Amino acid sequence: MADIRKLVRLLNELDEELVCCTRCGMCQAACPLYGETGRETDVARGKLVLVENLSKEILDNPEAVKERLDRCLLCGSCEAACPSGVKILDIFLKARAIITGYLGLSPVKKAIFRGFLSNPDRFDRLLRWMARIQGPFSKQIDETLGSSCARFMSPVIGDRHYLPLAKTAWHKHAHRRFKRPNHSGPKVAFYPGCLIDKVLPRVGDAAMRVFDYHQVDVFVADQVPCCGIPALAAGDRQTFEQLVRKNIQIFESVDYDYLITPCATCTSTIKKLWPLMTENFPAALREKVLAISEKTRDINEFLVDVVNIQPIGDQPISEKRVTYHDPCHLKKSLGIFSQPRAVLSALPDREFVEMREADRCCGMGGSFNLQHYDISRKIGQKKSSRIIESGADVVATGCPACMMQITDLLSHAGCGIAVKHPVELYAEALDKMGETEAAAHTPASEAKAK
Ligand code: SF4
Ligand code: SF4
């Protein structure tokens, strides 16, 4: 059990934040979970009442409190809809830290977070080993999406259609140092995040081709510690803080203008949650957290607002269509929604079409999908219907977790629609125009050539 003084301090912090809720219930209509279950205990208002009585409820039935708090996608739809500006996600994350501090981590989570996630080299080795043995247990199911399913009954995977692990983590062949000493353009430190590093390396390669085309000088570290959100969502502040420190150690020695990530979840974690959850850090370290958070940008935001990309070519009318899903962490947490659309509208070979309810949550919610796959899939089916009715042949989104969830949904639907990151489509358009000499020199192709 955590230091009781720490728990009391955290409980007091929550009291101050909770007073803003007027119980108006406006969060109900926005909550995708409530939309499926209709349970007041699932919606923000119900959970806030629980948190208000946390000190008593923890003593009465801590496991039940944990179960109710964990039933949440942390999507922030409630916070975006709340007229009183209640900082709902801050409250939920702190409440999860309190309850985990009280109950302790389960042995499985302890092994995953403290044994592997907090040790990037060991985590890389584990995933490399899993990538090697995944073949006999998987069979490819959809060529367009690159999805697979389990060959045998699996209690962990169930009937998910998933993207296989990359054979080698992307950063292993992609690490770079700044190479343009007299360069006047932006210098960026690129942070791929775990999912692009280990599951979707093609997005990292695409980002490098785009940076090279626009003469952006890039640094890629030779280690990618997780941003810490899985640990934080599980209430494990110890692992979260350890990962923040590891990342700071890597980036503090680099002189960069922006830290760019193609992952909506990492962007929102570094920008918003690192400052929020590190108030207890020593002042010098805290300054470093705030500096890195200040320089962090989503890759679409960077390409549009800093690089100022323009439409490629003459924009011929095309029968091919692309639509866009707003990741909750990008639109609801950071207010970024026009820039990814601007990237997609720059493509010469596709017409951009809006789907209805583009910012409706896809149902992924990180570990929520693992714990509550049935509800996650039901929430997601509304999203896949909207994608299909848009008539697009590709759906783009700026979050690799959403890409995985939508891949699962569309693979089950068998509709032939591809799932891509906006930066992939942009890089592909440059490749087609023969504009990326860099295409021949991507880290992946260099690695293959060796
Ligand atoms: S919308 Fe905001 S103020 Fe209203 S009940 Fe929900 S959390 Fe409370
Ligand atoms: S974060 Fe999302 S799932 Fe959780 S209560 Fe708010 S709207 Fe509902």
CSV table of C-alpha atoms and ligand atoms in Angstrom, one decimal:
chain,number,residue,atom,x,y,z
A,1,MET,CA,0.0,0.0,0.0
A,2,ALA,CA,1.3,3.5,-0.9
A,3,ASP,CA,2.3,6.0,1.7
A,4,ILE,CA,-1.0,7.1,3.3
A,5,ARG,CA,0.1,10.7,3.4
A,6,LYS,CA,0.4,10.7,-0.4
A,7,LEU,CA,-3.1,9.2,-0.8
A,8,VAL,CA,-4.6,11.8,1.5
A,9,ARG,CA,-2.8,14.6,-0.5
A,10,LEU,CA,-4.2,13.2,-3.7
A,11,LEU,CA,-7.7,12.9,-2.2
A,12,ASN,CA,-7.6,16.6,-1.2
A,13,GLU,CA,-6.5,17.5,-4.7
A,14,LEU,CA,-9.6,15.7,-6.1
A,15,ASP,CA,-11.9,17.6,-3.7
A,16,GLU,CA,-10.8,20.9,-5.1
A,17,GLU,CA,-11.5,19.7,-8.7
A,18,LEU,CA,-14.8,18.0,-8.0
A,19,VAL,CA,-16.7,21.0,-6.7
A,20,CYS,CA,-17.1,22.3,-10.3
A,21,CYS,CA,-19.5,19.5,-11.3
A,22,THR,CA,-23.1,20.8,-11.2
A,23,ARG,CA,-24.7,17.4,-11.9
A,24,CYS,CA,-26.3,18.8,-15.0
A,25,GLY,CA,-25.9,15.4,-16.9
A,26,MET,CA,-24.7,17.0,-20.2
A,27,CYS,CA,-21.9,14.4,-20.3
A,28,GLN,CA,-24.5,11.6,-20.8
A,29,ALA,CA,-25.2,12.3,-24.4
A,30,ALA,CA,-21.5,12.4,-25.2
A,31,CYS,CA,-20.4,9.2,-23.5
A,32,PRO,CA,-19.9,6.3,-25.9
A,33,LEU,CA,-20.0,3.8,-23.1
A,34,TYR,CA,-23.3,5.2,-21.7
A,35,GLY,CA,-24.6,5.0,-25.2
A,36,GLU,CA,-24.2,1.3,-25.1
A,37,THR,CA,-25.0,0.4,-21.5
A,38,GLY,CA,-27.4,3.2,-20.4
A,39,ARG,CA,-25.9,2.8,-16.9
A,40,GLU,CA,-25.5,6.0,-14.8
A,41,THR,CA,-22.5,4.5,-13.1
A,42,ASP,CA,-20.7,4.4,-16.5
A,43,VAL,CA,-21.1,8.1,-17.3
A,44,ALA,CA,-18.8,10.8,-15.9
A,45,ARG,CA,-21.5,12.2,-13.5
A,46,GLY,CA,-21.9,8.8,-11.9
A,47,LYS,CA,-18.2,8.2,-11.6
A,48,LEU,CA,-17.7,11.7,-10.1
A,49,VAL,CA,-20.2,10.9,-7.4
A,50,LEU,CA,-18.2,7.7,-6.6
A,51,VAL,CA,-14.9,9.7,-6.5
A,52,GLU,CA,-16.5,12.3,-4.2
A,53,ASN,CA,-17.1,9.5,-1.7
A,54,LEU,CA,-13.8,7.8,-2.4
A,55,SER,CA,-12.4,7.8,1.1
A,56,LYS,CA,-15.4,6.0,2.4
A,57,GLU,CA,-16.0,3.7,-0.6
A,58,ILE,CA,-12.4,2.6,-0.7
A,59,LEU,CA,-12.7,1.3,2.8
A,60,ASP,CA,-16.1,-0.4,2.1
A,61,ASN,CA,-15.3,-2.2,-1.2
A,62,PRO,CA,-12.1,-1.1,-2.9
A,63,GLU,CA,-12.4,-3.8,-5.7
A,64,ALA,CA,-15.9,-2.6,-6.7
A,65,VAL,CA,-14.6,1.0,-6.8
A,66,LYS,CA,-11.7,0.0,-9.0
A,67,GLU,CA,-14.0,-2.0,-11.3
A,68,ARG,CA,-16.3,1.0,-11.8
A,69,LEU,CA,-13.4,3.5,-12.4
A,70,ASP,CA,-11.8,1.1,-14.9
A,71,ARG,CA,-15.0,1.0,-17.0
A,72,CYS,CA,-14.1,4.0,-18.9
A,73,LEU,CA,-12.4,4.6,-22.3
A,74,LEU,CA,-10.7,7.8,-21.0
A,75,CYS,CA,-11.8,9.3,-24.3
A,76,GLY,CA,-12.6,12.7,-22.9
A,77,SER,CA,-15.9,13.0,-24.8
A,78,CYS,CA,-17.5,14.0,-21.5
A,79,GLU,CA,-15.0,16.6,-20.7
A,80,ALA,CA,-15.3,18.2,-24.2
A,81,ALA,CA,-19.1,18.4,-23.7
A,82,CYS,CA,-19.1,19.6,-20.0
A,83,PRO,CA,-20.4,23.2,-19.8
A,84,SER,CA,-18.8,23.6,-16.4
A,85,GLY,CA,-15.2,22.8,-17.5
A,86,VAL,CA,-14.8,19.9,-15.0
A,87,LYS,CA,-11.3,18.4,-15.6
A,88,ILE,CA,-12.8,14.9,-15.7
A,89,LEU,CA,-9.8,13.0,-17.1
A,90,ASP,CA,-7.5,14.6,-14.5
A,91,ILE,CA,-9.9,13.5,-11.8
A,92,PHE,CA,-10.3,9.9,-13.2
A,93,LEU,CA,-6.5,9.4,-13.6
A,94,LYS,CA,-5.8,10.7,-10.1
A,95,ALA,CA,-8.6,8.5,-8.7
A,96,ARG,CA,-7.1,5.5,-10.4
A,97,ALA,CA,-3.7,6.3,-8.9
A,98,ILE,CA,-5.3,6.5,-5.5
A,99,ILE,CA,-7.2,3.2,-5.7
A,100,THR,CA,-4.1,1.4,-7.2
A,101,GLY,CA,-2.0,2.9,-4.5
A,102,TYR,CA,-4.4,1.5,-2.0
A,103,LEU,CA,-4.9,-1.9,-3.5
A,104,GLY,CA,-1.5,-2.4,-5.2
A,105,LEU,CA,-1.0,-3.5,-8.8
A,106,SER,CA,-2.1,-7.0,-9.8
A,107,PRO,CA,0.8,-9.4,-10.3
A,108,VAL,CA,0.3,-9.5,-14.1
A,109,LYS,CA,0.3,-5.7,-14.4
A,110,LYS,CA,3.3,-5.5,-12.1
A,111,ALA,CA,5.2,-7.9,-14.3
A,112,ILE,CA,4.2,-6.1,-17.5
A,113,PHE,CA,4.7,-2.5,-16.2
A,114,ARG,CA,7.6,-2.9,-13.8
A,115,GLY,CA,9.3,-5.9,-15.4
A,116,PHE,CA,9.1,-4.8,-19.1
A,117,LEU,CA,7.5,-1.4,-19.9
A,118,SER,CA,9.8,0.5,-17.6
A,119,ASN,CA,12.8,-1.2,-19.1
A,120,PRO,CA,12.8,-0.4,-22.8
A,121,ASP,CA,15.6,-2.8,-23.8
A,122,ARG,CA,13.9,-5.7,-22.1
A,123,PHE,CA,10.6,-4.7,-23.6
A,124,ASP,CA,12.1,-4.6,-27.1
A,125,ARG,CA,13.6,-8.1,-26.6
A,126,LEU,CA,10.3,-9.5,-25.4
A,127,LEU,CA,8.4,-8.1,-28.4
A,128,ARG,CA,11.2,-9.3,-30.8
A,129,TRP,CA,10.8,-12.8,-29.4
A,130,MET,CA,7.0,-12.6,-29.6
A,131,ALA,CA,7.3,-11.4,-33.2
A,132,ARG,CA,9.4,-14.4,-34.1
A,133,ILE,CA,7.0,-16.9,-32.7
A,134,GLN,CA,3.7,-15.2,-33.8
A,135,GLY,CA,3.8,-16.8,-37.3
A,136,PRO,CA,2.5,-20.3,-36.5
A,137,PHE,CA,-0.2,-18.9,-34.3
A,138,SER,CA,-1.6,-16.4,-36.8
A,139,LYS,CA,-3.1,-16.5,-40.2
A,140,GLN,CA,-3.5,-13.5,-42.5
A,141,ILE,CA,-7.1,-12.6,-43.0
A,142,ASP,CA,-7.3,-9.3,-45.0
A,143,GLU,CA,-4.6,-8.3,-47.5
A,144,THR,CA,-5.7,-4.7,-47.9
A,145,LEU,CA,-5.6,-4.1,-44.1
A,146,GLY,CA,-2.7,-6.5,-43.4
A,147,SER,CA,-4.8,-8.0,-40.5
A,148,SER,CA,-4.4,-11.5,-39.1
A,149,CYS,CA,-6.4,-13.6,-36.7
A,150,ALA,CA,-5.5,-16.3,-34.2
A,151,ARG,CA,-5.1,-19.8,-35.8
A,152,PHE,CA,-6.2,-21.4,-32.5
A,153,MET,CA,-8.6,-20.4,-29.8
A,154,SER,CA,-6.8,-17.8,-27.7
A,155,PRO,CA,-8.1,-16.3,-24.4
A,156,VAL,CA,-6.1,-13.1,-24.9
A,157,ILE,CA,-6.7,-12.4,-28.6
A,158,GLY,CA,-10.2,-13.9,-28.9
A,159,ASP,CA,-11.6,-13.3,-32.4
A,160,ARG,CA,-9.8,-10.0,-32.9
A,161,HIS,CA,-8.3,-9.2,-36.3
A,162,TYR,CA,-5.0,-7.6,-35.4
A,163,LEU,CA,-1.9,-6.1,-37.0
A,164,PRO,CA,1.1,-8.4,-36.5
A,165,LEU,CA,4.1,-7.3,-34.5
A,166,ALA,CA,7.0,-5.9,-36.6
A,167,LYS,CA,10.0,-8.2,-36.9
A,168,THR,CA,12.3,-5.5,-35.5
A,169,ALA,CA,11.3,-2.3,-33.7
A,170,TRP,CA,11.4,0.6,-36.1
A,171,HIS,CA,13.9,2.6,-34.1
A,172,LYS,CA,16.5,-0.1,-34.4
A,173,HIS,CA,17.1,0.7,-38.1
A,174,ALA,CA,15.8,4.3,-38.1
A,175,HIS,CA,18.0,6.1,-35.5
A,176,ARG,CA,19.4,9.3,-36.9
A,177,ARG,CA,21.4,12.3,-35.7
A,178,PHE,CA,21.0,15.8,-37.0
A,179,LYS,CA,23.1,16.1,-40.2
A,180,ARG,CA,22.5,19.7,-41.5
A,181,PRO,CA,24.7,21.9,-39.3
A,182,ASN,CA,24.0,25.1,-41.2
A,183,HIS,CA,20.4,24.3,-41.8
A,184,SER,CA,18.0,27.1,-41.3
A,185,GLY,CA,14.8,25.0,-41.3
A,186,PRO,CA,13.2,23.2,-38.3
A,187,LYS,CA,15.1,20.6,-36.3
A,188,VAL,CA,12.9,18.0,-34.9
A,189,ALA,CA,13.3,15.2,-32.5
A,190,PHE,CA,11.0,12.4,-33.7
A,191,TYR,CA,9.1,10.3,-31.1
A,192,PRO,CA,7.3,7.3,-32.8
A,193,GLY,CA,5.6,5.9,-29.7
A,194,CYS,CA,5.4,2.2,-28.9
A,195,LEU,CA,2.7,1.2,-31.4
A,196,ILE,CA,4.3,2.8,-34.5
A,197,ASP,CA,7.7,1.5,-33.3
A,198,LYS,CA,6.5,-2.1,-32.8
A,199,VAL,CA,3.4,-2.6,-34.9
A,200,LEU,CA,3.2,0.1,-37.6
A,201,PRO,CA,6.8,0.9,-38.6
A,202,ARG,CA,5.6,1.9,-42.1
A,203,VAL,CA,4.2,5.1,-40.5
A,204,GLY,CA,7.7,5.9,-39.1
A,205,ASP,CA,9.2,5.3,-42.6
A,206,ALA,CA,6.6,7.6,-44.2
A,207,ALA,CA,7.3,10.4,-41.7
A,208,MET,CA,11.0,10.2,-42.6
A,209,ARG,CA,10.3,10.5,-46.3
A,210,VAL,CA,8.1,13.5,-45.7
A,211,PHE,CA,10.7,15.2,-43.4
A,212,ASP,CA,13.4,14.5,-46.0
A,213,TYR,CA,11.3,16.0,-48.8
A,214,HIS,CA,10.7,19.1,-46.8
A,215,GLN,CA,14.3,19.3,-45.6
A,216,VAL,CA,13.4,18.9,-42.0
A,217,ASP,CA,16.5,17.9,-40.0
A,218,VAL,CA,15.6,14.9,-37.8
A,219,PHE,CA,16.9,13.2,-34.7
A,220,VAL,CA,15.7,9.7,-33.9
A,221,ALA,CA,16.9,8.2,-30.6
A,222,ASP,CA,18.3,4.7,-30.4
A,223,GLN,CA,15.8,3.9,-27.6
A,224,VAL,CA,12.1,4.5,-27.4
A,225,PRO,CA,10.8,4.4,-23.8
A,226,CYS,CA,7.0,4.4,-23.7
A,227,CYS,CA,5.3,7.7,-23.0
A,228,GLY,CA,3.8,6.1,-19.9
A,229,ILE,CA,0.1,6.3,-20.6
A,230,PRO,CA,-0.7,2.6,-20.1
A,231,ALA,CA,0.9,2.7,-16.7
A,232,LEU,CA,-0.8,5.9,-15.8
A,233,ALA,CA,-4.2,4.6,-16.9
A,234,ALA,CA,-3.7,1.6,-14.7
A,235,GLY,CA,-2.9,3.9,-11.8
A,236,ASP,CA,0.8,2.9,-11.7
A,237,ARG,CA,2.4,6.3,-11.1
A,238,GLN,CA,5.8,4.8,-10.2
A,239,THR,CA,6.2,3.3,-13.7
A,240,PHE,CA,4.8,6.4,-15.3
A,241,GLU,CA,7.2,8.7,-13.5
A,242,GLN,CA,10.1,6.4,-14.3
A,243,LEU,CA,9.3,6.5,-18.0
A,244,VAL,CA,9.0,10.3,-18.0
A,245,ARG,CA,12.5,10.5,-16.5
A,246,LYS,CA,13.9,8.1,-19.1
A,247,ASN,CA,12.5,10.1,-21.9
A,248,ILE,CA,13.8,13.3,-20.5
A,249,GLN,CA,17.3,11.8,-20.2
A,250,ILE,CA,17.2,11.0,-23.9
A,251,PHE,CA,15.9,14.3,-25.1
A,252,GLU,CA,17.7,16.7,-22.7
A,253,SER,CA,21.0,16.3,-24.5
A,254,VAL,CA,19.5,17.1,-28.0
A,255,ASP,CA,19.0,20.7,-29.3
A,256,TYR,CA,15.7,20.5,-31.2
A,257,ASP,CA,12.9,23.0,-32.0
A,258,TYR,CA,10.0,20.5,-31.9
A,259,LEU,CA,9.4,17.1,-30.6
A,260,ILE,CA,7.1,15.5,-33.2
A,261,THR,CA,5.0,12.4,-32.8
A,262,PRO,CA,2.6,10.7,-35.2
A,263,CYS,CA,0.7,9.2,-32.3
A,264,ALA,CA,-2.3,11.2,-31.0
A,265,THR,CA,-2.1,9.5,-27.6
A,266,CYS,CA,1.6,10.1,-27.1
A,267,THR,CA,1.1,13.8,-28.1
A,268,SER,CA,-1.7,14.3,-25.7
A,269,THR,CA,0.2,12.4,-22.9
A,270,ILE,CA,3.4,14.4,-23.3
A,271,LYS,CA,1.7,17.8,-23.7
A,272,LYS,CA,-1.0,17.5,-21.1
A,273,LEU,CA,-0.4,14.6,-18.7
A,274,TRP,CA,3.3,14.9,-18.1
A,275,PRO,CA,2.9,18.4,-16.7
A,276,LEU,CA,-0.2,17.4,-14.8
A,277,MET,CA,1.2,14.3,-13.1
A,278,THR,CA,4.7,15.4,-12.3
A,279,GLU,CA,4.0,18.3,-9.9
A,280,ASN,CA,5.9,16.4,-7.2
A,281,PHE,CA,9.1,16.3,-9.3
A,282,PRO,CA,12.1,18.3,-8.1
A,283,ALA,CA,12.1,21.8,-9.7
A,284,ALA,CA,14.9,21.3,-12.2
A,285,LEU,CA,13.3,18.1,-13.5
A,286,ARG,CA,9.9,19.7,-13.6
A,287,GLU,CA,11.3,22.5,-15.8
A,288,LYS,CA,12.6,19.9,-18.2
A,289,VAL,CA,9.1,18.3,-18.3
A,290,LEU,CA,7.5,21.6,-19.1
A,291,ALA,CA,10.1,22.4,-21.8
A,292,ILE,CA,9.6,19.1,-23.6
A,293,SER,CA,5.8,19.4,-23.3
A,294,GLU,CA,5.9,22.9,-24.7
A,295,LYS,CA,7.9,21.8,-27.8
A,296,THR,CA,5.7,18.7,-28.5
A,297,ARG,CA,3.6,18.8,-31.7
A,298,ASP,CA,1.4,16.3,-33.5
A,299,ILE,CA,2.9,15.5,-36.9
A,300,ASN,CA,-0.1,16.9,-38.9
A,301,GLU,CA,-0.1,20.1,-36.9
A,302,PHE,CA,3.7,20.4,-37.6
A,303,LEU,CA,3.3,19.8,-41.3
A,304,VAL,CA,0.5,22.3,-41.7
A,305,ASP,CA,1.3,25.0,-39.2
A,306,VAL,CA,5.1,25.0,-39.3
A,307,VAL,CA,6.2,23.4,-42.6
A,308,ASN,CA,3.1,25.0,-44.4
A,309,ILE,CA,2.6,22.1,-46.8
A,310,GLN,CA,0.6,22.9,-50.0
A,311,PRO,CA,-1.6,20.8,-52.2
A,312,ILE,CA,0.5,18.4,-54.3
A,313,GLY,CA,0.1,18.7,-58.1
A,314,ASP,CA,-3.1,19.9,-59.8
A,315,GLN,CA,-5.6,18.1,-57.7
A,316,PRO,CA,-7.3,16.1,-60.5
A,317,ILE,CA,-10.8,14.9,-59.9
A,318,SER,CA,-10.5,11.3,-58.7
A,319,GLU,CA,-12.9,8.5,-58.0
A,320,LYS,CA,-10.8,7.5,-55.0
A,321,ARG,CA,-12.0,8.9,-51.7
A,322,VAL,CA,-10.4,9.3,-48.3
A,323,THR,CA,-12.3,10.0,-45.1
A,324,TYR,CA,-10.9,10.8,-41.7
A,325,HIS,CA,-11.6,9.6,-38.1
A,326,ASP,CA,-10.8,12.1,-35.4
A,327,PRO,CA,-8.9,10.4,-32.6
A,328,CYS,CA,-10.3,11.5,-29.2
A,329,HIS,CA,-6.8,12.4,-28.0
A,330,LEU,CA,-6.2,14.7,-30.9
A,331,LYS,CA,-9.6,16.5,-31.3
A,332,LYS,CA,-11.1,16.4,-27.8
A,333,SER,CA,-7.8,16.7,-25.8
A,334,LEU,CA,-5.8,19.0,-28.0
A,335,GLY,CA,-8.3,20.7,-30.3
A,336,ILE,CA,-6.5,19.4,-33.4
A,337,PHE,CA,-8.8,18.6,-36.3
A,338,SER,CA,-8.3,21.0,-39.2
A,339,GLN,CA,-4.6,20.1,-39.8
A,340,PRO,CA,-5.1,16.3,-40.6
A,341,ARG,CA,-7.9,17.3,-43.0
A,342,ALA,CA,-5.5,19.9,-44.6
A,343,VAL,CA,-2.9,17.1,-45.1
A,344,LEU,CA,-5.5,14.8,-46.7
A,345,SER,CA,-6.9,17.7,-48.8
A,346,ALA,CA,-3.3,18.2,-50.2
A,347,LEU,CA,-3.4,14.7,-51.9
A,348,PRO,CA,-3.7,14.8,-55.7
A,349,ASP,CA,-5.1,11.4,-56.1
A,350,ARG,CA,-8.0,11.4,-53.7
A,351,GLU,CA,-11.1,13.4,-52.9
A,352,PHE,CA,-11.6,14.1,-49.2
A,353,VAL,CA,-15.0,13.3,-47.8
A,354,GLU,CA,-16.3,13.8,-44.3
A,355,MET,CA,-18.0,10.9,-42.6
A,356,ARG,CA,-20.9,11.6,-40.2
A,357,GLU,CA,-19.8,11.8,-36.6
A,358,ALA,CA,-16.1,11.8,-37.5
A,359,ASP,CA,-15.2,12.5,-33.9
A,360,ARG,CA,-17.3,9.7,-32.4
A,361,CYS,CA,-14.9,7.5,-30.3
A,362,CYS,CA,-13.9,4.3,-32.1
A,363,GLY,CA,-14.2,2.3,-28.8
A,364,MET,CA,-10.5,1.4,-28.4
A,365,GLY,CA,-9.7,3.1,-25.1
A,366,GLY,CA,-6.3,1.3,-24.6
A,367,SER,CA,-6.7,-1.4,-21.9
A,368,PHE,CA,-10.5,-0.9,-22.1
A,369,ASN,CA,-10.4,-2.9,-25.3
A,370,LEU,CA,-8.5,-5.7,-23.5
A,371,GLN,CA,-10.8,-5.8,-20.5
A,372,HIS,CA,-14.2,-5.1,-22.2
A,373,TYR,CA,-13.8,-6.3,-25.8
A,374,ASP,CA,-17.5,-6.8,-26.4
A,375,ILE,CA,-18.5,-3.3,-25.4
A,376,SER,CA,-15.4,-1.9,-27.2
A,377,ARG,CA,-16.5,-3.7,-30.4
A,378,LYS,CA,-20.1,-2.5,-30.1
A,379,ILE,CA,-19.0,1.1,-29.7
A,380,GLY,CA,-16.7,0.6,-32.7
A,381,GLN,CA,-19.4,-0.8,-34.9
A,382,LYS,CA,-21.1,2.6,-35.0
A,383,LYS,CA,-17.8,4.0,-36.2
A,384,SER,CA,-17.3,1.3,-38.9
A,385,SER,CA,-20.9,2.0,-40.2
A,386,ARG,CA,-20.1,5.6,-40.6
A,387,ILE,CA,-16.8,4.8,-42.4
A,388,ILE,CA,-18.6,2.4,-44.8
A,389,GLU,CA,-21.4,4.8,-45.6
A,390,SER,CA,-18.9,7.6,-46.5
A,391,GLY,CA,-18.0,5.7,-49.6
A,392,ALA,CA,-14.3,6.1,-49.0
A,393,ASP,CA,-11.8,3.5,-50.0
A,394,VAL,CA,-9.4,4.6,-47.3
A,395,VAL,CA,-10.0,5.9,-43.8
A,396,ALA,CA,-7.2,7.9,-42.3
A,397,THR,CA,-6.6,8.6,-38.7
A,398,GLY,CA,-3.7,10.1,-36.6
A,399,CYS,CA,-3.6,7.6,-33.8
A,400,PRO,CA,-2.1,4.1,-34.2
A,401,ALA,CA,-4.4,2.7,-31.4
A,402,CYS,CA,-7.4,3.9,-33.4
A,403,MET,CA,-5.8,2.4,-36.6
A,404,MET,CA,-5.6,-0.9,-34.8
A,405,GLN,CA,-9.2,-0.8,-33.6
A,406,ILE,CA,-10.6,0.4,-37.0
A,407,THR,CA,-8.5,-2.3,-38.7
A,408,ASP,CA,-10.2,-4.9,-36.5
A,409,LEU,CA,-13.7,-3.5,-37.2
A,410,LEU,CA,-13.2,-3.2,-41.0
A,411,SER,CA,-11.5,-6.5,-41.3
A,412,HIS,CA,-14.5,-8.2,-39.6
A,413,ALA,CA,-16.8,-6.2,-41.9
A,414,GLY,CA,-14.8,-7.4,-45.0
A,415,CYS,CA,-15.5,-4.2,-46.8
A,416,GLY,CA,-12.1,-3.7,-48.6
A,417,ILE,CA,-11.4,-0.3,-47.0
A,418,ALA,CA,-7.8,0.4,-46.1
A,419,VAL,CA,-6.7,2.2,-42.8
A,420,LYS,CA,-3.8,4.6,-43.1
A,421,HIS,CA,-2.1,7.4,-41.2
A,422,PRO,CA,-2.5,10.8,-43.0
A,423,VAL,CA,1.3,11.1,-43.2
A,424,GLU,CA,1.5,7.7,-45.0
A,425,LEU,CA,-1.0,8.9,-47.7
A,426,TYR,CA,1.0,12.2,-48.0
A,427,ALA,CA,4.3,10.3,-48.4
A,428,GLU,CA,2.7,7.9,-50.9
A,429,ALA,CA,1.5,10.9,-53.0
A,430,LEU,CA,5.0,12.3,-53.0
A,431,ASP,CA,6.4,8.9,-54.0
A,432,LYS,CA,4.0,8.7,-56.9
A,433,MET,CA,5.1,12.1,-58.1
A,434,GLY,CA,8.7,10.9,-57.9
A,435,GLU,CA,9.3,13.7,-55.4
A,436,THR,CA,10.9,11.6,-52.7
A,437,GLU,CA,14.3,10.7,-53.7
A,438,ALA,CA,14.3,9.9,-50.0
A,439,ALA,CA,12.0,7.0,-50.8
A,440,ALA,CA,15.0,5.1,-52.0
A,441,HIS,CA,16.8,5.9,-48.8
A,442,THR,CA,14.3,5.3,-46.0
A,443,PRO,CA,15.7,3.6,-43.0
A,444,ALA,CA,13.6,0.5,-43.9
A,445,SER,CA,15.0,0.2,-47.4
A,446,GLU,CA,18.5,0.8,-46.2
A,447,ALA,CA,18.1,-1.9,-43.6
A,448,LYS,CA,16.7,-4.3,-46.3
A,449,ALA,CA,19.6,-3.5,-48.6
A,450,LYS,CA,22.2,-4.5,-46.0
B,1,SF4,S1,-21.5,17.7,-17.9
B,1,SF4,FE1,-19.9,18.3,-16.4
B,1,SF4,S2,-21.0,19.5,-14.8
B,1,SF4,FE2,-22.5,18.3,-16.0
B,1,SF4,S3,-22.8,16.4,-14.8
B,1,SF4,FE3,-21.3,16.0,-16.4
B,1,SF4,S4,-19.3,16.4,-15.4
B,1,SF4,FE4,-20.9,17.3,-14.1
B,2,SF4,S1,-14.0,9.4,-20.7
B,2,SF4,FE1,-15.4,8.7,-22.3
B,2,SF4,S2,-16.1,6.7,-21.6
B,2,SF4,FE2,-15.2,7.7,-19.8
B,2,SF4,S3,-17.0,8.7,-18.8
B,2,SF4,FE3,-16.1,10.2,-20.2
B,2,SF4,S4,-17.2,10.0,-22.2
B,2,SF4,FE4,-17.6,8.2,-20.9
